[in-house]
XYZ file of C-alpha atoms in Angstrom:
415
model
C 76.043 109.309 -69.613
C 75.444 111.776 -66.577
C 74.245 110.150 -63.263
C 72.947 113.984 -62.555
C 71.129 114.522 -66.076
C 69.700 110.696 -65.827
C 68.229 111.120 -62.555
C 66.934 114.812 -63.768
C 65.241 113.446 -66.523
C 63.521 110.505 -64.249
C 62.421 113.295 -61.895
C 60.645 115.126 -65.018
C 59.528 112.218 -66.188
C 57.489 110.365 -62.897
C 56.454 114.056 -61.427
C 54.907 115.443 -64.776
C 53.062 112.077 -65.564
C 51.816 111.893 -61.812
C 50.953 115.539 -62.046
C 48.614 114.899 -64.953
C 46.619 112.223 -63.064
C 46.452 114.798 -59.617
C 44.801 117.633 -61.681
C 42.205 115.286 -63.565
C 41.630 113.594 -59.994
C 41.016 117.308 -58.398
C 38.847 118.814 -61.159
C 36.586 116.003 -61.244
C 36.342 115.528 -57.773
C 34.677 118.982 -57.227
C 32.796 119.133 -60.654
C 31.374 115.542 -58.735
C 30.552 117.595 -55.128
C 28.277 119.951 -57.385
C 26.687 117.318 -59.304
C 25.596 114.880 -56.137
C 25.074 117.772 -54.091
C 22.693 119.098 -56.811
C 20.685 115.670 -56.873
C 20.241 115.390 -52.938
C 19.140 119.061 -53.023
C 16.229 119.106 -55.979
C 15.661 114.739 -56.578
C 16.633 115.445 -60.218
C 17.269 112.486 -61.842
C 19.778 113.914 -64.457
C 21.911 114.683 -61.509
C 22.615 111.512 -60.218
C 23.217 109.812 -63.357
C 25.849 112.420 -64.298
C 26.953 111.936 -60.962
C 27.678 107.855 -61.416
C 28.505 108.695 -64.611
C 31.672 111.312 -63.942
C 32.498 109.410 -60.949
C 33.055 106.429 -62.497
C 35.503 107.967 -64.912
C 36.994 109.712 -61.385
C 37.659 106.644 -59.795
C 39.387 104.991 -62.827
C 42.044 108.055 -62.243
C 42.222 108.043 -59.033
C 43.381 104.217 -58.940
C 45.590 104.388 -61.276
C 46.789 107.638 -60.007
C 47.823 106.182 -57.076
C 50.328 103.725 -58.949
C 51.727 106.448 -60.255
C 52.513 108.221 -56.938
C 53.812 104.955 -55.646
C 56.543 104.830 -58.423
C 57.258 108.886 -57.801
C 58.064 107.669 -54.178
C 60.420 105.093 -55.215
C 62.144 107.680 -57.749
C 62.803 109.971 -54.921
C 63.601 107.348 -52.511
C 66.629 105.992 -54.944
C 67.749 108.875 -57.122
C 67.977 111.887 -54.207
C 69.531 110.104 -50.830
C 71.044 113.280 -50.457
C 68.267 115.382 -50.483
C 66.671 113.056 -47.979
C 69.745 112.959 -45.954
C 70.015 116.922 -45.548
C 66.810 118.046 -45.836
C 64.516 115.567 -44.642
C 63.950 116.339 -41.436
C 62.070 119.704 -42.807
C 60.568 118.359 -46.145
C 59.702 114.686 -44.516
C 57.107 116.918 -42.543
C 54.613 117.619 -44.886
C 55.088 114.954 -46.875
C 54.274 112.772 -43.954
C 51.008 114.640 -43.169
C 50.131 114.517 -46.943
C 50.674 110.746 -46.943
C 48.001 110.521 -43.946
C 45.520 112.800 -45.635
C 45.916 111.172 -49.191
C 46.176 107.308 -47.736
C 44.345 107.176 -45.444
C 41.884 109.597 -44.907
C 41.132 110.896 -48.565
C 40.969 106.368 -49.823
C 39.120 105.856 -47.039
C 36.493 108.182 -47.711
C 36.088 107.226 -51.288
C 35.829 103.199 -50.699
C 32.902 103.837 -48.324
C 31.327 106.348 -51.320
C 31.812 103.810 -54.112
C 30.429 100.997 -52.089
C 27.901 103.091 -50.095
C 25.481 103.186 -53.558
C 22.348 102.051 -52.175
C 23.363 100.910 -48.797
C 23.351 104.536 -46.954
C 21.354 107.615 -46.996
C 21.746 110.384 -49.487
C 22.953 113.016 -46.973
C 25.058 110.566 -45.716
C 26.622 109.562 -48.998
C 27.020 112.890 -50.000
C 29.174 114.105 -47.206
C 31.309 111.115 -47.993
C 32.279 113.033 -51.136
C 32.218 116.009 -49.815
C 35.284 114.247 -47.522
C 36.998 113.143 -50.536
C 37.136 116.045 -51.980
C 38.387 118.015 -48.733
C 41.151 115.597 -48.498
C 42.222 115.546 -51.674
C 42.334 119.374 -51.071
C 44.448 119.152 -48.079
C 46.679 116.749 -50.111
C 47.128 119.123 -52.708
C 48.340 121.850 -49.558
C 50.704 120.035 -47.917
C 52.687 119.035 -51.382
C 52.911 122.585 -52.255
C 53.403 123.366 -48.515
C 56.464 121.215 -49.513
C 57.335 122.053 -53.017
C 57.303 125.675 -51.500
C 59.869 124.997 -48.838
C 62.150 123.899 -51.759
C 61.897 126.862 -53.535
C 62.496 129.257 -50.625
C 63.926 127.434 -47.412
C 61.982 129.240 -44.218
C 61.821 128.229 -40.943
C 64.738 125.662 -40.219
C 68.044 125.622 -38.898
C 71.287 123.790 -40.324
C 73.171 121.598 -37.197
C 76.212 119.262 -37.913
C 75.743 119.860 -41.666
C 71.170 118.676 -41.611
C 68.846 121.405 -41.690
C 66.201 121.076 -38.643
C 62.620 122.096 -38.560
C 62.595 125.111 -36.180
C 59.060 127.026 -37.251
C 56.600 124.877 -38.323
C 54.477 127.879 -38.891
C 56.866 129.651 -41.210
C 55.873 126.791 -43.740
C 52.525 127.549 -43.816
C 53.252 131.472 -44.313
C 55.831 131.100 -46.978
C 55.794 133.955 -49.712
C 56.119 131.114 -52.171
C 52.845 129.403 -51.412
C 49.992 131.147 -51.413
C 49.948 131.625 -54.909
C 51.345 129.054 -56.242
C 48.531 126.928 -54.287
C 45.700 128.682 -55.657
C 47.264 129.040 -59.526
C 47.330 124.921 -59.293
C 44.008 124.380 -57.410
C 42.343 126.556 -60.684
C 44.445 124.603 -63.284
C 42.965 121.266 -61.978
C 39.826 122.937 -62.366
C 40.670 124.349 -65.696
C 41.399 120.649 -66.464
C 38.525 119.010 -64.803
C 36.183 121.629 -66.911
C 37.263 121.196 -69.847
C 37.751 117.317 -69.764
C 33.874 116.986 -68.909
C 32.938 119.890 -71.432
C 35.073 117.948 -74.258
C 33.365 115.210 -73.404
C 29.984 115.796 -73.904
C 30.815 117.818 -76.760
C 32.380 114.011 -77.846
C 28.636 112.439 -77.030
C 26.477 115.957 -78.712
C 28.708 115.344 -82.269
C 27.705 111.552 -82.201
C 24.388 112.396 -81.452
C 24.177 109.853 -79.158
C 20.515 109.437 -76.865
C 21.423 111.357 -73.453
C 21.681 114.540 -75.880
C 19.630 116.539 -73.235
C 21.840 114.663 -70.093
C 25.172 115.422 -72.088
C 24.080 119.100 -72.643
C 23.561 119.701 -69.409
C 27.250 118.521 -68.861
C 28.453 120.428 -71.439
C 27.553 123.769 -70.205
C 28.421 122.767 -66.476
C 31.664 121.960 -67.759
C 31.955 125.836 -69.709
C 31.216 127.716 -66.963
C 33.872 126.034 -64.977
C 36.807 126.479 -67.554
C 36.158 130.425 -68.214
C 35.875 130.464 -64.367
C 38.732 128.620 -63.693
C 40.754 130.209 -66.510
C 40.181 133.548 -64.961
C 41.508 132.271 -61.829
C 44.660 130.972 -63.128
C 45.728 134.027 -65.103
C 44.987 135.648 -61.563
C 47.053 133.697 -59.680
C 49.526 133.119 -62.178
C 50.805 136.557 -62.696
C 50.022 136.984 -59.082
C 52.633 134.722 -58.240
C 55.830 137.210 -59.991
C 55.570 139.918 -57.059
C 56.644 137.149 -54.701
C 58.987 134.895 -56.933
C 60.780 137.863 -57.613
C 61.162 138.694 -53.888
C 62.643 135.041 -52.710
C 64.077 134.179 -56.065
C 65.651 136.938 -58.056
C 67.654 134.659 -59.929
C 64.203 132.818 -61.753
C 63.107 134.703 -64.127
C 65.624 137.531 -64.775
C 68.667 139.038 -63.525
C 68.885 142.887 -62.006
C 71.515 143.825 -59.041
C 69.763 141.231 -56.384
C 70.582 138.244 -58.891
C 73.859 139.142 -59.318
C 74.240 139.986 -55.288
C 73.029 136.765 -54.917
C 74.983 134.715 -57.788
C 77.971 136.502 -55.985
C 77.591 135.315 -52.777
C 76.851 131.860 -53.872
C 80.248 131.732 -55.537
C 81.828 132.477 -52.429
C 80.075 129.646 -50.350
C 79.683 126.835 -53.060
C 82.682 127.712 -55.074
C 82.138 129.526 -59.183
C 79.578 128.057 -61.416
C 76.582 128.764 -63.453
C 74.207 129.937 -61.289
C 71.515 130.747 -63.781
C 68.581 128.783 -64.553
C 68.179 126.805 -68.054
C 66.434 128.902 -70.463
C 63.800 125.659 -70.601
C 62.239 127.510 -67.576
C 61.404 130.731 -69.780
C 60.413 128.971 -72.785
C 57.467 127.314 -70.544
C 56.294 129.786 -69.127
C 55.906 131.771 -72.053
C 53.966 128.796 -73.803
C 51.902 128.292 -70.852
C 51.205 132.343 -70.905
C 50.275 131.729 -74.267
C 47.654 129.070 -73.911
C 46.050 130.804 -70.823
C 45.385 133.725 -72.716
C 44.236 131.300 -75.718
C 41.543 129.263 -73.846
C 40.560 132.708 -72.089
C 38.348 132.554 -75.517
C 36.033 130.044 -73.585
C 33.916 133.141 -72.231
C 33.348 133.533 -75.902
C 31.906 129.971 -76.503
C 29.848 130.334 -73.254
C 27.008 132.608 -74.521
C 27.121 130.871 -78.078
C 26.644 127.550 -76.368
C 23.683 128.544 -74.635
C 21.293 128.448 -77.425
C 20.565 124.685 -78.983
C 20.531 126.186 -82.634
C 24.734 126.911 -82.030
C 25.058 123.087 -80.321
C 23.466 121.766 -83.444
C 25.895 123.216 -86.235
C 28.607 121.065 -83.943
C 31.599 123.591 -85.054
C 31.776 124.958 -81.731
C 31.757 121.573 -80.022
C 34.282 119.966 -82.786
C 36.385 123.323 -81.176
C 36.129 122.520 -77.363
C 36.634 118.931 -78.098
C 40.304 119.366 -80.383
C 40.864 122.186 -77.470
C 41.145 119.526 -74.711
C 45.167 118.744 -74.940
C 45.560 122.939 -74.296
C 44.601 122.826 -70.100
C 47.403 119.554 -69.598
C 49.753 120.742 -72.116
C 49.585 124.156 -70.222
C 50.057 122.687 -66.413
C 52.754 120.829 -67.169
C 54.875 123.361 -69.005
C 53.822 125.454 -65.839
C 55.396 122.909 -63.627
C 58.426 122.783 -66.078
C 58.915 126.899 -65.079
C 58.757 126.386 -61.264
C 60.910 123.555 -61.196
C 63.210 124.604 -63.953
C 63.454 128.220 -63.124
C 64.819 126.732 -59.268
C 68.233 125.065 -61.081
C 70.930 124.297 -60.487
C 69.542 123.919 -57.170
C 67.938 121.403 -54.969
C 66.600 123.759 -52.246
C 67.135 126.714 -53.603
C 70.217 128.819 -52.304
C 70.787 125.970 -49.860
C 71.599 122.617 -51.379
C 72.759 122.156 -54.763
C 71.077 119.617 -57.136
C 74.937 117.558 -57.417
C 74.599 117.315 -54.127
C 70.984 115.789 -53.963
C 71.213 112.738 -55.729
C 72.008 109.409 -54.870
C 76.031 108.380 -55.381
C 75.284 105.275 -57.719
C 76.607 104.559 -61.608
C 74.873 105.834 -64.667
C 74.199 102.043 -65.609
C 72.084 101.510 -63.063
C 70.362 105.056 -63.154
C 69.598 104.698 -67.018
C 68.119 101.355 -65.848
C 65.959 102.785 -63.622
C 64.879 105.443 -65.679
C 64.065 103.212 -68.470
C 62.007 100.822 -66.173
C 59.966 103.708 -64.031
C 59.535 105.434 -67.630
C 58.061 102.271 -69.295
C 55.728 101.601 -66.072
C 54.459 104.997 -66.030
C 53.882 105.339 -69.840
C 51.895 101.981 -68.857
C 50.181 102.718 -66.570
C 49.282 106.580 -68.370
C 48.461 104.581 -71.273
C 45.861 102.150 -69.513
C 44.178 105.125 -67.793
C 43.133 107.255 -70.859
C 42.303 103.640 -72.709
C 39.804 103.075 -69.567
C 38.417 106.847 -69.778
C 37.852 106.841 -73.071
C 36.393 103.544 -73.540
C 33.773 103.891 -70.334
C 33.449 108.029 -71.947
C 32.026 106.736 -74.803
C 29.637 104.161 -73.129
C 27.605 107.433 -72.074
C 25.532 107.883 -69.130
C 22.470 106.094 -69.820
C 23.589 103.018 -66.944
C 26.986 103.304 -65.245
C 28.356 100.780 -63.684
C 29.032 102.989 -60.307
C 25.781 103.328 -58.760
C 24.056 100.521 -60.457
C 21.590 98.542 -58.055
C 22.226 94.620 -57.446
C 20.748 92.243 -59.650
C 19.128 92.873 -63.499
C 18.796 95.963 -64.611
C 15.554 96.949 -66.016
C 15.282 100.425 -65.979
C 17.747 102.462 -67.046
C 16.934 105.408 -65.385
C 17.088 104.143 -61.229
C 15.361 105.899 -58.356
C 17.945 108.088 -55.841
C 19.680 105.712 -53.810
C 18.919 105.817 -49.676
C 17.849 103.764 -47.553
C-alpha cells in the first residue's frame, strides 16, 4: 500500500474523531456559563442542578477529549517530519501558545471548578467557568490561527530551504481566518444545542420526574441551535468571498486557477493540481443539512406550548435529528482540508513532501493501532454520556455535598 494514502487516512481519521470531542467540549462549555451564571444571578434552584447536571456530562468529554488530542499529537509527530521540518518554525507558533492555553491554563481552571463545589463562593466559582470557557475559546483561535496559515501561507520567509516566521501579526489578519473561526465557534454551538435539546427531549418521551427541570433544558437548548444555525449559514457562505481570493484552485477553476496550476507546474514539476472531488461532495452535504436543521426555528414556537411537548412527535424529531449537527461539522472539515490537496501548505509544500520517509508496514501499523485507540476511547465517551444522560438531573454526582445525601434538591453552594 501507499505510505502517502496510509498516513492521509490516519490524519482523517485522529483529526475528525478529535474534532467531534472539541465541538461537544465548546458547546457545552458556554450552554454551562449561562446556566451557573443564571443560578448566581436569581438563587434558582433549577439552575444549579442543570448546571451539575450538564457539567458533569462536560467533564466526561473533556477528559477523554484530551486522550484524543494526545494521540493527534503523536500522529503528527510520526507521520509528517517533513512538515515539521519545513514549516515548523511558523506553524510550531501557535500551536505552542494553544498548548499553554488548553494545558495549562484552560485544565487548570476546570480542576479548581470541579473541586471548588462547596468549598468557594458562588461568584468565585462562577468566574472559574467563566475561565474555562475563555480558554477553551482562545484554544479554539490559535488552532485555526494555525489551520489558517496552512491554507494560505502569510507572513514568513523561506531561508536555506525552512520557512521563518517574519510577521507574527499577518497570522492573526489572515483572509482565511476570520471566517472560518466564527463558522466553527457556531457549529460547536449548533452541536452543544442540540445535544442538550435531544437530550431532554430523551428524558420528556420517558416521562421521567424532572419533566419541568428537563423542559426548561429543552427549550434552552432550541433557542441555541436556530441561533447557532443562523450563524453558521452566515459564516459559512461568508467564508467563499475569501477562499476564492487565496485559493482559486478549491472550489472551482476560472483563469486564476489555471494561472496558478500553471505556475505550479513550473516550480514543482506537472501534476494534478486539482483537489479530490471528496472536497465538493462535503460541502454540498454539509450545505444540505444546514439548510435542513434551519427548520429548528420552526420547532421553536411549537415547543413553547406544553400541549405540543406532550404529543412527543416533535421531541421523537429533535431527538433522531441529533447525528445531523456532527455529521455536518465533520463533512465541513472534510471540504477545508480536502479542497487544500495535493498540498501540505497550500502553494508552498506539497503533501509528498510532508510526511515522514518510513515503510507502509509500519504506517498501516500505526494507523491500525491510533484507529483502534481512538474508536476506544470515542466509544467509552458516548457509553459514559449516555449512561450518566439517562440518570437525569435529580442528584449529580458533580456538585454533590460530602457525606449522605438526603435531599435531593441541595442549597447553592458558597461558603
Amino acid at each position: 500500500m501507499d505510505t502517502l494514502l496510509l498516513a492521509r487516512l490516519q490524519f482523517a481519521t485522529t483529526t475528525s474523531i478529535h474534532f467531534l470531542f472539541v465541538v461537544v467540549t465548546l458547546g457545552l462549555v458556554t450552554l454551562l456559563v449561562g446556566l451557573q451564571t443564571a443560578w448566581v444571578l436569581t438563587g434558582d434552584q433549577k439552575y444549579e442542578r442543570l448546571t451539575r447536571f450538564w457539567g458533569q456530562l462536560y467533564v466526561i468529554n473533556y477528559v477523554l477529549g484530551i486522550a484524543t488530542g494526545i494521540v493527534m499529537e503523536f500522529q503528527f509527530g510520526l507521520n509528517w517530519s517533513g512538515l515539521s521540518r519545513y514549516v515548523g518554525n511558523v506553524f510550531g507558533a501557535p500551536l505552542a501558545i494553544e498548548t499553554l492555553v488548553a494545558f495549562f491554563l484552560e485544565s487548570t481552571f476546570l480542576g479548581m471548578w470541579i473541586f471548588g463545589w462547596h468549598r468557594l463562593r458562588r461568584g468565585l466559582h462562577l468566574a472559574l467557568l467563566w475561565g474555562v470557557a475563555l480558554t477553551a475559546y482562545a484554544s479554539a483561535f490559535w488552532i485555526m490561527v494555525a489551520n489558517s496559515w496552512l491554507q494560505n501561507p502569510v507572513g514568513y520567509e523561506v531561508r536555506d530551504g525552512i520557512a521563518h516566521l517574519t510577521d507574527f501579526g499577518a497570522l492573526l489578519t489572515n483572509p482565511s481566518l476570520g471566517m472560518a473561526f466564527g463558522h466553527v465557534v457556531s457549529a460547536a454551538l449548533l452541536v452543544g444545542g442540540m445535544l442538550m435539546a435531544a437530550v431532554s427531549a430523551g428524558h420528556l418521551i420517558r416521562r421521567t420526574p424532572d419533566h419541568a427541570l428537563h423542559r426548561t433544558s429543552l427549550r434552552i437548548g432550541l433557542v441555541t441551535s436556530a441561533c447557532a444555525i443562523t450563524l453558521v449559514q452566515g459564516f459559512g457562505f461568508a467564508q467563499f468571498g475569501p477562499v476564492g481570493a487565496v485559493q482559486p484552485t478549491k472550489f472551482g477553476g476560472g483563469p486564476e486557477a489555471e494561472a496558478l496550476t500553471a505556475e505550479w507546474a513550473t516550480r514543482f514539476g506537472p501534476g494534478d493540481y486539482t483537489p479530490p472531488v471528496l472536497a465538493s461532495v462535503g460541502l454540498g452535504f454539509m450545505i444540505l443539512i444546514g439548510f435542513t436543521l434551519g427548520a429548528l426555528w420552526l420547532l421553536l414556537p411549537l415547543l413553547w406550548r406544553d400541549w405540543v411537548i406532550r404529543l412527543r412527535f416533535p421531541l421523537w424529531l429533535i431527538l433522531l435529528a441529533l447525528p445531523l449537527p456532527f455529521v455536518a461539522v465533520i463533512l465541513g472539515w472534510i471540504a477545508r482540508e480536502v479542497g487544500r490537496q495535493p498540498w501540505v501548505a497550500y502553494g508552498l509544500l506539497p503533501v509528498d513532501q510532508g510526511v515522514s520517509p518510513v515503510g507502509a508496514p509500519v504506517m498501516l501499523t500505526s494507523l491500525i493501532g491510533f484507529s483502534l485507540l481512538l474508536g476506544t476511547l470515542a466509544v467509552t465517551n458516548w457509553v459514559l454520556l449516555v449512561r450518566h444522560a439517562a440518570r437525569g438531573a435529580g442528584d449529580p454526582a458533580l456538585g454533590r455535598p460530602a457525606g449522605p445525601a438526603t435531599d435531593t434538591h441541595p442549597a447553592p453552594a458558597f461558603a
